[in-house]
Every structure is written in structure tokens, then in C-alpha cells.
Coordinates of C-alpha atoms in Angstrom, one line a residue:
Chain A
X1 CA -1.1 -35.7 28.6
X2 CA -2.0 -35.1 24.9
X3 CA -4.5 -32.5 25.7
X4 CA -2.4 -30.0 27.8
X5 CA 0.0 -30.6 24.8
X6 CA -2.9 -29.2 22.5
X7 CA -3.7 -26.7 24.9
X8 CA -0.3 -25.8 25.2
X9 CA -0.1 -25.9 21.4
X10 CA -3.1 -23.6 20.9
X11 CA -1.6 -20.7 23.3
X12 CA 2.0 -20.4 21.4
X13 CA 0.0 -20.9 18.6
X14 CA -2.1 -17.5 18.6
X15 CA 1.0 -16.2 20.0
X16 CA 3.2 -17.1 16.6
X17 CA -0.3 -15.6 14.7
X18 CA 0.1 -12.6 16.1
X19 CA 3.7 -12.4 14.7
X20 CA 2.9 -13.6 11.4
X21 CA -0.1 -11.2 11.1
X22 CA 2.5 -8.5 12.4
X23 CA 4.9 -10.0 9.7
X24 CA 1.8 -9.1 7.1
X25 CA 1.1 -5.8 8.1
X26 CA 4.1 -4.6 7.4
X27 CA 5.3 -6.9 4.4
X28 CA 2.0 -5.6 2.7
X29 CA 2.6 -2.1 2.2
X30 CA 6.4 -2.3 2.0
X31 CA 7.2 -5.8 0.7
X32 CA 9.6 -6.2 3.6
X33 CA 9.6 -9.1 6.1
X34 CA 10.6 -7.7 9.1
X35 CA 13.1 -10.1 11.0
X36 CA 13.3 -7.8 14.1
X37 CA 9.4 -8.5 14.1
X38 CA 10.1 -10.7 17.2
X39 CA 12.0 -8.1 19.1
X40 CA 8.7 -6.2 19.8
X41 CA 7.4 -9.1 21.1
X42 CA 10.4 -9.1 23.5
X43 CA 9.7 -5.5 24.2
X44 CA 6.1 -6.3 25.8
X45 CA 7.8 -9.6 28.0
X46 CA 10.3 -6.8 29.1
X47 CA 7.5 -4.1 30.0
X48 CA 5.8 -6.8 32.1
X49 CA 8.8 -8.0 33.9
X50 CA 9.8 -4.6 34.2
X51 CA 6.6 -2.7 35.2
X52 CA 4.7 -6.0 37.2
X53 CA 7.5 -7.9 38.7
X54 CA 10.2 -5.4 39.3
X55 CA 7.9 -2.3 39.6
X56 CA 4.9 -3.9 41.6
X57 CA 2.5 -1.1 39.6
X58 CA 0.4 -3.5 37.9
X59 CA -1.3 -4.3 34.8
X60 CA -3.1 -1.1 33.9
X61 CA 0.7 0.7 33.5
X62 CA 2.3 -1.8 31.7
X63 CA -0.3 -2.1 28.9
X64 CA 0.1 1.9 29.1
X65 CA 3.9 1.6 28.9
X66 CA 3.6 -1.1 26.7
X67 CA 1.4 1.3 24.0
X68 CA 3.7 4.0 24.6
X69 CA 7.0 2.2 23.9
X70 CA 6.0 0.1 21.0
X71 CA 4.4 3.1 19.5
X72 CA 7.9 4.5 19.5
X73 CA 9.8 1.0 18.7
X74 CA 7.6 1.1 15.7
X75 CA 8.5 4.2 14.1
X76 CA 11.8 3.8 15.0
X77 CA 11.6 0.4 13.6
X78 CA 10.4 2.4 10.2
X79 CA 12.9 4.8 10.0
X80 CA 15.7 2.0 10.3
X81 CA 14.6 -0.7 8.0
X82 CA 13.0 1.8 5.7
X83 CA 15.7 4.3 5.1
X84 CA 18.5 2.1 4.2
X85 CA 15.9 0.0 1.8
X86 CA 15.0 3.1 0.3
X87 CA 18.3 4.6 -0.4
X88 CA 20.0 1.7 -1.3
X89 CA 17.7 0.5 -4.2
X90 CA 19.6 -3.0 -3.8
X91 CA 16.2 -5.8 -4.2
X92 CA 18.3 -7.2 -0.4
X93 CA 18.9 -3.9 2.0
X94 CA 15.3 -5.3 3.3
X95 CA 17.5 -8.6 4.5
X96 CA 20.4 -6.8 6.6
X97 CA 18.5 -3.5 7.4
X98 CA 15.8 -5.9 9.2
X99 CA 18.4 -8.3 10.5
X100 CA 20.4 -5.1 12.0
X101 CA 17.2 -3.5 13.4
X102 CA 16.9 -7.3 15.1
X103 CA 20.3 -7.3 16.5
X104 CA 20.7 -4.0 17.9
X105 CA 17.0 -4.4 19.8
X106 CA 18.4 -8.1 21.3
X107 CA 21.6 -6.5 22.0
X108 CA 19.1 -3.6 23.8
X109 CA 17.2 -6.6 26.2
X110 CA 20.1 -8.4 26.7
X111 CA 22.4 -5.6 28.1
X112 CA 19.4 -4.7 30.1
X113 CA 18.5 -8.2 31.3
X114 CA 21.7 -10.2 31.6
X115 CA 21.0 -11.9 34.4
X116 CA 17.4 -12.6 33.5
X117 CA 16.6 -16.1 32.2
X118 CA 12.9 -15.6 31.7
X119 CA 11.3 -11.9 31.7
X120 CA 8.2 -13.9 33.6
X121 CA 5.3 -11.3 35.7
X122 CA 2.7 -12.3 37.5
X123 CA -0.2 -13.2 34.9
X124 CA -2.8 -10.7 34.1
X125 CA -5.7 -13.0 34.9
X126 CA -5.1 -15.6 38.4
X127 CA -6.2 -19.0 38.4
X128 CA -7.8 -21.1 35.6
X129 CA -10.3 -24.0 35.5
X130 CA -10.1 -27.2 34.7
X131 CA -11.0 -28.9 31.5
X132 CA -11.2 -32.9 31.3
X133 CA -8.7 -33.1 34.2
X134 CA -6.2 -30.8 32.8
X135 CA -5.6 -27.2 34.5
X136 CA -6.0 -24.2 31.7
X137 CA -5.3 -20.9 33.5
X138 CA -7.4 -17.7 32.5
X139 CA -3.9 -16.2 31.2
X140 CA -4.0 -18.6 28.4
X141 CA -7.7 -18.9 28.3
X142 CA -7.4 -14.6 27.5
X143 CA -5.0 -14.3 25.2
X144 CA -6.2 -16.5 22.8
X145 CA -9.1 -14.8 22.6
X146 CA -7.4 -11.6 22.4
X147 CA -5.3 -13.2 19.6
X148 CA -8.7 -14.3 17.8
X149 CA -10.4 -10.9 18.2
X150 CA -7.9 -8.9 16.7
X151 CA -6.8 -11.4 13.6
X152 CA -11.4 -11.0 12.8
X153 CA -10.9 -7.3 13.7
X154 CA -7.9 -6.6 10.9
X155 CA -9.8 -9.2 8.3
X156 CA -13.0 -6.8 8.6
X157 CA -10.8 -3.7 8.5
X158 CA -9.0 -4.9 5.8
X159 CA -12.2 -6.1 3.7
X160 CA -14.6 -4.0 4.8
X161 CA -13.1 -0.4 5.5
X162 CA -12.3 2.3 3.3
X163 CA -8.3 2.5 4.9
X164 CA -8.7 -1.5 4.3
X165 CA -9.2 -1.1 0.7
X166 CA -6.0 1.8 0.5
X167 CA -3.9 -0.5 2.4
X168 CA -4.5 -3.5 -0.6
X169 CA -4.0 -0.7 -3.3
X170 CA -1.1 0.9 -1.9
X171 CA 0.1 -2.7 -0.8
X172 CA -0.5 -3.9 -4.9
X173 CA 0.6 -0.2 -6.7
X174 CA 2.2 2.1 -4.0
X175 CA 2.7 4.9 -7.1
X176 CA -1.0 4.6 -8.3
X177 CA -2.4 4.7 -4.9
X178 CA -0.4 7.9 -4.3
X179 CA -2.3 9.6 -7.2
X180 CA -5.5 8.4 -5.5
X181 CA -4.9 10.7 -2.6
X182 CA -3.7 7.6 -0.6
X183 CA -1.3 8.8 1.9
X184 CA 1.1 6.2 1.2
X185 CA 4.2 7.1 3.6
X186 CA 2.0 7.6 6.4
X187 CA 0.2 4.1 6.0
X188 CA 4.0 2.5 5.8
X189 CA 4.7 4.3 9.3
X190 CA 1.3 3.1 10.6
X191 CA 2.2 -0.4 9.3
X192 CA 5.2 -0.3 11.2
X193 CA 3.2 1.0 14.6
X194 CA 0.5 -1.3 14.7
X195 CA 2.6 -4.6 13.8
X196 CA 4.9 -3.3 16.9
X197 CA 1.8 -2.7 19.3
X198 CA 0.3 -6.3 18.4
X199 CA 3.3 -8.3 18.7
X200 CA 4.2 -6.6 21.7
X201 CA 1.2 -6.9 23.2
X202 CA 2.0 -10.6 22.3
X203 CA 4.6 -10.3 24.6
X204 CA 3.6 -8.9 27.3
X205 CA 0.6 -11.8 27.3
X206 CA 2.6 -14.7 26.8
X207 CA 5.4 -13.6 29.7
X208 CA 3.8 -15.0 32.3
X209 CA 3.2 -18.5 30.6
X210 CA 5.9 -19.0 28.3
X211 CA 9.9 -18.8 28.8
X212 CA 11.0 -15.9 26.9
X213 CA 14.3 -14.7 27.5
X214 CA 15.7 -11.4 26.8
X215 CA 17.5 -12.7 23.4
X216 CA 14.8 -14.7 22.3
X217 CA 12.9 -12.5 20.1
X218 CA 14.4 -14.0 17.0
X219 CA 13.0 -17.5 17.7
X220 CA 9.5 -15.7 17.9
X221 CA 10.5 -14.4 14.4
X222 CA 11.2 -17.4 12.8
X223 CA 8.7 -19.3 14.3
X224 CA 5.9 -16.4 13.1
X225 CA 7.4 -16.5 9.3
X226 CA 6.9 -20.1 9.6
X227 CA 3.4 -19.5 10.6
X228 CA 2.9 -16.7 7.7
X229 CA 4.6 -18.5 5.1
X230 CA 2.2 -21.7 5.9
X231 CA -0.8 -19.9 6.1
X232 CA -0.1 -17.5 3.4
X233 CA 1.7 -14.0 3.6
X234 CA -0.9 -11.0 3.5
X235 CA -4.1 -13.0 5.1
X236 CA -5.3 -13.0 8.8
X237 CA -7.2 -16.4 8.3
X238 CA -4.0 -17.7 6.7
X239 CA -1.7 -16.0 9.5
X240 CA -4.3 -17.8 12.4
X241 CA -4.5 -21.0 10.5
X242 CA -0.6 -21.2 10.3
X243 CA 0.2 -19.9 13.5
X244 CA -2.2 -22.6 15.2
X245 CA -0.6 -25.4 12.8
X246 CA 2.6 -24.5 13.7
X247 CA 2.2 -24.2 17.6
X248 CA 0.0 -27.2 18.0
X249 CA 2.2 -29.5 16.1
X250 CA 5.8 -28.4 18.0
X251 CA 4.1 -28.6 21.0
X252 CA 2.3 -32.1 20.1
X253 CA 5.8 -33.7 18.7
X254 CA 7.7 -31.9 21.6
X255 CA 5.6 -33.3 24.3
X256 CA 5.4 -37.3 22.8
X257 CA 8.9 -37.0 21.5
X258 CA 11.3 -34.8 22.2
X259 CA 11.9 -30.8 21.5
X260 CA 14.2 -31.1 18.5
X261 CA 11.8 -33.6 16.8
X262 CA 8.9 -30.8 16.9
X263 CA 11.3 -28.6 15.2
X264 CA 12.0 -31.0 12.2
X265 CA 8.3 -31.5 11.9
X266 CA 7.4 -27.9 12.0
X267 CA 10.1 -27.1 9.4
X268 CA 9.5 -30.9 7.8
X269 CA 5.5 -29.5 7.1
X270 CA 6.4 -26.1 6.0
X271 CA 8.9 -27.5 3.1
X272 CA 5.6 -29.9 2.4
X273 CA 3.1 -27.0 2.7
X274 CA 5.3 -24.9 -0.1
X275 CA 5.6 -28.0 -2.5
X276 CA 1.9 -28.5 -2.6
X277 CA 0.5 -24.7 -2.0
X278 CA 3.7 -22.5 -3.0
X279 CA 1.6 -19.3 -1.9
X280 CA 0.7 -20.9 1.6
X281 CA -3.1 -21.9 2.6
X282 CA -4.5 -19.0 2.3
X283 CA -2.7 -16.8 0.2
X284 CA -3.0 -16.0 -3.7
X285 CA -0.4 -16.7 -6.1
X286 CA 2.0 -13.4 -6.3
X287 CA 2.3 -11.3 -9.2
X288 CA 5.3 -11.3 -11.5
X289 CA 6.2 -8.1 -10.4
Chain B
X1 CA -5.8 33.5 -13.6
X2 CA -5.3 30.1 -14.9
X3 CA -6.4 26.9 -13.3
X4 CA -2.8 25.5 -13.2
X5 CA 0.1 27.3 -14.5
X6 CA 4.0 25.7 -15.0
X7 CA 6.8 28.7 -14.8
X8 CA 10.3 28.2 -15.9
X9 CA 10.2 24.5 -14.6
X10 CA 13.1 22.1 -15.4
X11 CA 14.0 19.0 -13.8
X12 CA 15.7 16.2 -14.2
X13 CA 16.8 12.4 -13.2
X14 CA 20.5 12.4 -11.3
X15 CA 22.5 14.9 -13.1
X16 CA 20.8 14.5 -16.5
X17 CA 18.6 17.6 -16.8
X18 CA 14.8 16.1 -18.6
X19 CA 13.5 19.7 -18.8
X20 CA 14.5 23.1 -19.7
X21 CA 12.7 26.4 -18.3
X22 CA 9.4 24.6 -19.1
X23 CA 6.0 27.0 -19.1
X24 CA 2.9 26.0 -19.8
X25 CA -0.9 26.8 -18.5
X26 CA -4.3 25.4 -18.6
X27 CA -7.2 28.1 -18.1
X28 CA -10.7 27.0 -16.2
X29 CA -12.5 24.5 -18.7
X30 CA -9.5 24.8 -21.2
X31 CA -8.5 21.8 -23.0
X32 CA -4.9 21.6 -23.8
X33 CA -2.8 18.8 -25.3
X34 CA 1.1 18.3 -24.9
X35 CA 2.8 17.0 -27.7
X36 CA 5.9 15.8 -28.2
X37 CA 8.0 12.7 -29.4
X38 CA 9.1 9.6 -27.0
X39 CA 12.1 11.6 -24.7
X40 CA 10.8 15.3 -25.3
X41 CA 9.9 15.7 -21.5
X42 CA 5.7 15.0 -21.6
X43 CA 6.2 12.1 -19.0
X44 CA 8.7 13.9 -16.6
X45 CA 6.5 17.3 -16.8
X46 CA 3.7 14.7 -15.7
X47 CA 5.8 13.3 -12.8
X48 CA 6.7 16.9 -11.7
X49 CA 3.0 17.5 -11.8
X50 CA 1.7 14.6 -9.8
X51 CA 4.9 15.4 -7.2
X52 CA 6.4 12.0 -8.3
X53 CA 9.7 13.8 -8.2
X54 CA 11.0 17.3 -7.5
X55 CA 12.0 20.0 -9.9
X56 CA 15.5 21.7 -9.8
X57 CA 13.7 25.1 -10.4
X58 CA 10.4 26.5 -11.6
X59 CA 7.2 26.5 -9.6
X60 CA 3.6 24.7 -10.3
X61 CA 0.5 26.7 -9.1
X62 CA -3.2 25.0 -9.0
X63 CA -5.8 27.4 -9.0
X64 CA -3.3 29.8 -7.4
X65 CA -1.8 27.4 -5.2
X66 CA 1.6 26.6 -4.9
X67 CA 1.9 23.0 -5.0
X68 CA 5.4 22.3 -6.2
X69 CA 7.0 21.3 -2.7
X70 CA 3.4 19.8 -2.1
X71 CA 3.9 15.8 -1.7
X72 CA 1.9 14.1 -4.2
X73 CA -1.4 12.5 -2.3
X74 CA -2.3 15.9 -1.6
X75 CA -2.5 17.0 -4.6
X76 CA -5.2 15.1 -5.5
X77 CA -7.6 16.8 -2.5
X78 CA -6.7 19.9 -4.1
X79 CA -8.2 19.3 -7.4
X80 CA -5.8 16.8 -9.6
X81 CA -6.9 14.3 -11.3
X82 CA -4.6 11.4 -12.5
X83 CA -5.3 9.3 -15.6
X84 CA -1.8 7.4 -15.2
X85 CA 0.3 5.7 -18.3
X86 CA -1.1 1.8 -18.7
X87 CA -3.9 2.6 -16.8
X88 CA -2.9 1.2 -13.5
X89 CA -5.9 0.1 -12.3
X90 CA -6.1 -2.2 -9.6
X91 CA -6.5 -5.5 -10.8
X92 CA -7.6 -7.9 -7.4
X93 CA -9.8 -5.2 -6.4
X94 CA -13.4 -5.3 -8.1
X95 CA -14.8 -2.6 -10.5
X96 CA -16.6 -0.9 -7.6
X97 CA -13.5 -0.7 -5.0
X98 CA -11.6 0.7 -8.0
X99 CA -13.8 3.8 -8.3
X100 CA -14.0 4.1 -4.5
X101 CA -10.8 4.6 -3.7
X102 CA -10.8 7.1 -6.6
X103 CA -12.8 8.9 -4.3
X104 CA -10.3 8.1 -1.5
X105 CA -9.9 12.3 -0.9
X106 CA -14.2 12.0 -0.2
X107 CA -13.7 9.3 2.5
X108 CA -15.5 11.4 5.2
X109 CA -18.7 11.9 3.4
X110 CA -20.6 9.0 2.4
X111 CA -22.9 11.3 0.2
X112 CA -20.5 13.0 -1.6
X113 CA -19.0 9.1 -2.7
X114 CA -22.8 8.0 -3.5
X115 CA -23.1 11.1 -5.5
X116 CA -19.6 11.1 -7.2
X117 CA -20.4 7.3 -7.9
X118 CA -23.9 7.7 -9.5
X119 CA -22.3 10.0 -11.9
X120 CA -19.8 7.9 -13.0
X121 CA -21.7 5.0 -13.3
X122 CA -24.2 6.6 -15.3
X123 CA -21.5 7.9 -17.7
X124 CA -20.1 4.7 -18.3
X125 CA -22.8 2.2 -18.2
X126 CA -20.4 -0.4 -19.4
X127 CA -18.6 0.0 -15.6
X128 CA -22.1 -0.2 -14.1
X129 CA -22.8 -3.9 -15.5
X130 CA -19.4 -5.1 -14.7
X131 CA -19.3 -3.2 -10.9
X132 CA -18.4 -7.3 -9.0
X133 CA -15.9 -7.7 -11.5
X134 CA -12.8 -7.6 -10.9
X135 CA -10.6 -5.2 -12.5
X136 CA -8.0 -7.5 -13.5
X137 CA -10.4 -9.0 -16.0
X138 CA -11.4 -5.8 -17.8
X139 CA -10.6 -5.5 -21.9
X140 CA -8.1 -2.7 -22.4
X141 CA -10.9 -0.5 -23.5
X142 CA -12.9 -1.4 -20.2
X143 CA -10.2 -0.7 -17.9
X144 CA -8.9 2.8 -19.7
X145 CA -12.7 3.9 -18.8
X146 CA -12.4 2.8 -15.2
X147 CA -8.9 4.2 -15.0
X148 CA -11.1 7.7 -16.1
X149 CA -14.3 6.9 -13.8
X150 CA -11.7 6.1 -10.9
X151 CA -9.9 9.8 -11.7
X152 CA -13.5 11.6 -11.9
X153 CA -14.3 9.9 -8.9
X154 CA -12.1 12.6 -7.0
X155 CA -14.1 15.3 -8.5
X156 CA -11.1 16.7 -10.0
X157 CA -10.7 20.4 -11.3
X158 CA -7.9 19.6 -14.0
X159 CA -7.7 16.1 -15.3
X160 CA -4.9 14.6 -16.7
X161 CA -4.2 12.1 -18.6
X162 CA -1.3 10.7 -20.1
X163 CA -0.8 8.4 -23.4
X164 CA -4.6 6.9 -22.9
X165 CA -4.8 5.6 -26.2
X166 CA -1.5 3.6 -25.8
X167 CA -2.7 -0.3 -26.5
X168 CA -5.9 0.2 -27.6
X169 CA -7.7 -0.6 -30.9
X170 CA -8.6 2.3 -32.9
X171 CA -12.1 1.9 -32.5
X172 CA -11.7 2.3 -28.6
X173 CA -9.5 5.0 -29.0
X174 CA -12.2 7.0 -30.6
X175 CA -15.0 5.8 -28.3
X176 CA -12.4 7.2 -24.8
X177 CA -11.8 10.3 -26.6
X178 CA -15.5 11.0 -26.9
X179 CA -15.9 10.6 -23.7
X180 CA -13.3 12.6 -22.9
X181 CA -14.9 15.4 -25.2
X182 CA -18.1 15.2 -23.3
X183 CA -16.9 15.8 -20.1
X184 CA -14.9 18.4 -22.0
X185 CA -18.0 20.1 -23.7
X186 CA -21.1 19.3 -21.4
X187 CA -19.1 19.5 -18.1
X188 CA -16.8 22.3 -18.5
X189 CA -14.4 20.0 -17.3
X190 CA -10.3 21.3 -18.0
X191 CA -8.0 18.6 -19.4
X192 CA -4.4 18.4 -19.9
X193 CA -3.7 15.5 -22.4
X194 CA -0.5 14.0 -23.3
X195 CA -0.7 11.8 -26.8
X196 CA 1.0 11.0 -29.2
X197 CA -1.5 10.9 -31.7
X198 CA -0.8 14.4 -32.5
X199 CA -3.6 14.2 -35.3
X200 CA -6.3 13.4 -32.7
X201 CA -5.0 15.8 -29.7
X202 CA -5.0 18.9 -31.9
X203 CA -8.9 18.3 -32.8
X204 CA -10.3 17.3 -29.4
X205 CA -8.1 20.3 -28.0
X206 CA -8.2 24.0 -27.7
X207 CA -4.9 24.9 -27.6
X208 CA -1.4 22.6 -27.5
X209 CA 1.8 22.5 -27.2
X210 CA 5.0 20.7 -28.8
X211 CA 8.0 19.5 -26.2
X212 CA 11.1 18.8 -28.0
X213 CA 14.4 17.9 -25.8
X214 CA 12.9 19.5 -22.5
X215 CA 12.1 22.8 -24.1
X216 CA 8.6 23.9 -25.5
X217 CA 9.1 24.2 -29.4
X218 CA 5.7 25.2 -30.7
X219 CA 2.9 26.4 -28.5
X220 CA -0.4 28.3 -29.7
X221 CA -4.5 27.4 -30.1
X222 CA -4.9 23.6 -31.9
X223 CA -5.4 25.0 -35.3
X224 CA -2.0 27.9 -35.2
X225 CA 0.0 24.2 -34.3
X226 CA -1.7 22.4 -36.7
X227 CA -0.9 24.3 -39.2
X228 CA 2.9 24.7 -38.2
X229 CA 4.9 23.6 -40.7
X230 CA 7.5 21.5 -38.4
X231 CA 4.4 20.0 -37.0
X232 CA 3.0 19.3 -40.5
X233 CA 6.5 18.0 -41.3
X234 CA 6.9 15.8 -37.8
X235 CA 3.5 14.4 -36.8
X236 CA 1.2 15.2 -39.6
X237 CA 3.4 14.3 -42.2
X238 CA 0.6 13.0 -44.6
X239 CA -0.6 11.1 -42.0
X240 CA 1.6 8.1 -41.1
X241 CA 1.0 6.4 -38.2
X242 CA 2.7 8.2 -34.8
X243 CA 6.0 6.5 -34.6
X244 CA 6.1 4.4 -31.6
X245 CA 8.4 2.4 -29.2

């Protein structure tokens, strides 16, 4: 009982990781938290209902279509968060530019989907195994390790690489980094692309496990900010480590008790987590500016 | 033909005009100084030059090149180098990082970096011992040298740098500005510096010239503006210190 509940926990949990690292890429370079962040990850469940269920033409084109259309989701995404924040100069465009961009995506999926409850395929990997009596499917089995391979991959690339170290500068100093050479624009628009192409490729993982419906995207949102915020905005390890805490401990308290006391924990823990570590697990303290 | 050259550039912030049919040129390993009290224009040239904003009219040319409608990162592949007000360096990346992504133009070659790298290190040995640290915990003096070592790091053809010896103790001041002579004299280097210690600019520099509200008041070779009587009057006034603030 308690282990397909930590299971369970583990797969929404790298799910919600790959949100919150999504949530960092962008927050980094632009210092916005992207609310319609969870819409991509609606995008990919919609591709994969679309392409897999509806379509029948498997999984080969709907990770295509899925690369294709977040590609374009994201620079859109860019153009309508960043514009308005840029023009405005008010410190809180970033809060109804994102929450606009969020809306008019859901509103998207829903016209589309009305009479869809779950955007569900058929999962990309059949059948599981089973693990101290409990059944674990490959589906879940893959993601997760797709989740864990790309939060090491963008901690190297972040560390390690030359665009790594521009992507810190420009994140810290956007106007030094500029007279550095650092393409600066570009790497917001790139932000924007690859957070899109992760979280929807979040999406189009989790379909066939988890019920997502088509307005759903802003649970994932608030669920991956949870994640970020506990692990520490800007980190992968922080973005993993929260994502797992948060995913493991709903679906613990939802499965013993019921699904509104996993909320109150969840949100009980991150109000906790902030007393005691006010830049998350992982993060550093912000600077005053 | 000189290395960069400013024609009948003026610019401004929302409807307030900063400069006035600005000229001014730097020739291949020249070093010029612009002068000028707080509000004359220096900073706002500067931000025209780095393409932090756009000018209303005039044109910028580098080494022929039109860069005025150029955006600003490229600028630096072309051949600027930015020593930036404050210094700016990047404080939770170590001394090492700093200086690379000086070099962020070089990224494709690894032996051009190693190269551009070795030189700077072994002009500021000070930068060498402290390479782990990071930047954030440099003195004032330490991290105006990195903020130079990170511009050289692009292998610039015009450096400039603007108020370097803002914040620092006299002593440090002198110690930059003989570096910044070195590079001058043993490197053919061309600098563009923007002080206000009008005293010191006018000796390290050959030629300089004196902003006053956004229009170019006294221009000529270091000792013609030294001897100005305005700028006698103004900055040299028997010495007192630069005004300030």
C-alpha cells in the first residue's frame, strides 16, 4: 500500500522537477516566474492524446510534433510575457503578463478538448515489473529516469560549459554580460524554448499515467513553484530534491489520508521550509538587488 | 583612418536631448581621455558606444565599420573592449570564470582563450594567486584589475574604460593607471578614458577632450588642454580635489 504510494510519489515527483527546473531556466535570465509554465506541460499531454490516441501514428511523431510545437509555444511564450514586462517597467507586468500567457493557453486546450476529461495515450513503454509485490510500469520506470538525466545534464551545462557560465552572468548582470559579447536576448528566447520543450516533454510522458485534463496546466504550475521554491529557485539539485519532496509527500498523505490533507501538508512543509531556509534547500541567499 | 571615429552624434533619454552633434576620434594606438564634469554627456557617449541605447543622429564607425545600429554583444567581437563604471564584475563567479567569459567572443577556440589567459595572468600576477577566488571577495583595487584582465581577455582593439578610479585609494589609483600605461606604451594598445581626474588623464593621455552640456568644449593633444585656461580654471584650479557626487 505505502510503497505504490512512494512509487507513485516518485513519478509526479520528477514530473513537478521538471516544472520547477523549467520555472529556473527561465526565472534565471529574466527574473520572471513563468505561471503559464504548466501550460506547456499541457501542450505535450495534448500532442500525445492528439497524435497517439486520436491519430494512431505513434510515438516517433508525437515527440517530433511535440519538439516542433513547444519550440514555437516557447518563443511565443517570450514574446508575450517579455514584451509587456519590458515596456511596462512596472517591478509586476511579470505577474499578469505570465498569468495572461497562462489563461489564454488553457483557454486554447480547453476549447480544443471540451469533452476530454483526461488527455490519456497509450504509454510509450508497455508493461512493467513488479517490485516487492507492487506493479511499476516501464512508463513510470522511463520517465523518471528521463527526468534525472536531464536535471545532471543542465547541472553540468550550467557548471561546466562555457554557455553555462554566460547563462549565470547574464542571469546575475544582464548589462555587463552584454559587454562581454554575451548575446543576452538570444539566451532569454532560448530560455524560454528549452523550459517549453522540457516541461512539455513532461507532458507528454506523464499522459498516460497521470490524469491531466485540458485545464489543468495551472495545478502543474503551482505544484512546480512549490517544488522550486522548496528546493531553491536557480538549482537543478534543489529543483529535483523539491520536486521529489513535494510529490512523494502528497502522494504519501493522499493515499493514508485523504487528497486535501496532502495539499495542507505539501503547502504546510513549504511555509516550514521558508521559515527555516528562506532561499529553499539548495539555493543561495538573493542579492539585494 | 582612425580606429573609431564619433560624427555629429547626439542622443538622448525620452525627450531630454544628453548630447549635442558630438565628434570625437581615437587613431590606432592613440590614447585619448574624455573629460568633463558629472552631466556633461561622458557616460551617455559611453552608452551610445557600447549600443546600450540608440542615438537620435550621428554615426559610430570602428575601424571603418559602422556599428551604430549594431546591437551591443557584437560589438565586442568586433574589437570593443568594456571597462564598465563600478567595475561590474561578477561576484559568485570565481576569478578564473570572470576572465573567461571576458573571452566569451573566443569561445570556439580553446587556444586562443589559453593564450588570451596566459597574458593576462602574467600581467596581473595579483589575479593569478587569487584565480579560485571568488570575485565577490576581491579589494576594490583587486577587482578594478580583473574588471581590466576580463576586458583584455577579448583581445580588444580600442579599450574603454570609464571612471576606473571611482572608489579607490590613491595609491591604487596610481598602481591601475600604470598598468593601463603599459599596455598603452609596450602594447600599442588604443584607449579611450573617461575620468574625472582631469589632472591624471591629461598626463597618461595623448590627446583629450572636454564635454560640457552634450557639446565638446575644448578638444586638442593633452598638453594644448592642459594649458587651456578654462581647463586651468575648472579642473586644475591649483589642484583641488575633482569635485565629486
Amino acid at each position: 500500500m505505502t510503497l505504490q504510494a512512494w512509487i507513485d510519489g516518485v513519478f509526479t515527483g520528477s514530473i513537478y522537477a521538471l516544472v520547477a527546473l523549467s520555472l529556473a531556466i527561465v526565472y534565471q535570465p529574466t527574473r520572471v516566474m513563468n505561471f503559464a509554465q504548466g501550460e506547456a506541460l499541457i501542450l505535450g499531454a495534448v500532442v500525445g492524446y492528439q497524435v497517439i490516441s486520436l491519430g494512431k501514428l505513434g510515438w516517433v511523431v508525437a515527440i517530433l510534433a511535440t519538439l516542433a510545437l513547444a519550440t514555437l509555444m516557447g518563443v511565443l511564450s517570450e514574446r508575450m510575457i517579455m514584451l509587456p514586462v519590458r515596456l511596462s517597467g512596472s517591478r509586476f507586468a511579470w505577474i499578469v503578463a505570465t498569468l495572461a500567457a497562462a489563461l489564454i493557453f488553457q483557454s486554447i486546450f480547453t476549447l480544443g478538448y471540451r469533452d476530454v476529461d483526461a488527455l490519456r495515450p497509450a504509454p510509450m513503454a508497455e508493461g512493467g515489473f513488479t517490485l516487492a509485490g507492487e506493479q511499476v510500469s516501464w512508463q513510470i520506470v522511463l520517465t523518471v529516469a528521463i527526468a534525472l538525466a536531464v536535471m545532471a545534464g543542465y547541472d553540468l551545462l550550467l557548471r561546466r560549459s562555457t554557455y553555462g557560465r554566460a547563462i549565470r552572468a547574464a542571469s546575475h548582470n544582464p548589462g555587463t554580460a552584454v559587454l562581454m559579447g554575451i548575446p543576452v536576448q538570444r539566451i532569454i528566447v532560448l530560455s524560454f524554448v528549452v523550459a517549453t520543450v522540457l516541461s512539455a516533454l513532461a507532458g507528454l510522458l506523464a499522459a498516460p499515467v497521470l490524469f491531466i485534463g485540458p485545464a489543468a496546466g495551472l495545478i502543474f504550475t503551482i505544484k512546480g513553484f512549490t517544488a522550486a521554491v522548496i528546493g531553491g529557485v536557480g538549482s537543478p539539485r534543489g529543483a529535483l530534491a523539491g520536486g521529489l519532496i513535494v510529490g512523494v509527500l502528497d502522494s504519501v498523505v493522499r493515499t493514508e489520508i485523504n487528497a486535501t490533507a496532502g495539499n495542507l501538508v505539501v503547502f504546510g512543509l513549504l511555509a516550514l521550509i521558508l521559515l527555516v531556509y528562506p532561499s529553499g534547500l539548495f539555493g543561495k541567499p538573493m542579492e539585494a538587488h | 583612418m582612425s580606429l573609431l571615429e564619433i560624427t555629429a552624434l547626439s542622443a538622448g533619454y525620452g525627450g531630454v536631448q544628453a548630447l549635442f552633434g558630438v565628434e570625437l576620434t581615437v587613431g590606432e594606438g592613440e590614447f585619448v581621455a574624455l573629460l568633463g564634469p558629472n552631466g556633461a554627456g561622458k557616460s551617455t557617449t559611453l552608452r551610445v558606444l557600447s549600443g546600450l541605447i540608440k542615438p537620435s543622429a550621428g554615426r559610430v564607425l570602428l575601424g571603418g565599420e559602422d556599428i551604430t545600429t549594431k546591437p551591443g554583444w557584437r560589438r565586442t567581437g568586433l574589437g570593443l573592449g568594456h571597462v564598465p563604471e563600478g567595475r561590474q564584475v561578477f561576484p559568485d563567479h570565481t576569478v578564473l570564470e570572470n576572465l573567461q567569459l571576458g573571452a566569451f567572443v573566443h569561445r570556439r577556440s580553446r587556444t586562443r582563450r589559453q593564450e588570451l589567459l596566459d597574458e593576462v595572468l602574467a600581467l596581473f600576477p595579483r589575479l593569478d594567486e587569487r584565480r579560485e577566488q571568488l570575485a565577490g571577495t576581491l579589494s576594490g583595487g583587486e577587482a578594478q584589475m580583473l574588471a581590466v584582465g576580463r576586458a583584455l581577455m577579448s583581445a580588444p582593439r580600442l579599450l574603454v574604460l570609464d571612471e576606473p578610479s571611482l572608489g579607490l585609494a590613491p595609491l591604487k589609483v596610481a598602481e591601475l593607471f600604470g598598468y593601463i600605461k603599459r599596455l598603452h606604451t609596450e602594447r600599442g594598445l588604443s584607449v579611450l578614458l573617461v575620468e574625472q581626474q582631469a589632472a591624471t588623464a591629461l598626463n597618461l593621455a595623448d590627446r583629450a577632450y572636454v564635454l560640457e552640456r552634450g557639446r565638446v568644449a575644448i578638444s586638442g593633444t593633452s598638453d594644448a588642454v592642459r594649458k587651456d585656461p578654462r581647463v586651468q580654471a575648472v579642473y586644475l584650479g591649483g589642484e583641488i580635489s575633482p569635485a565629486t557626487g
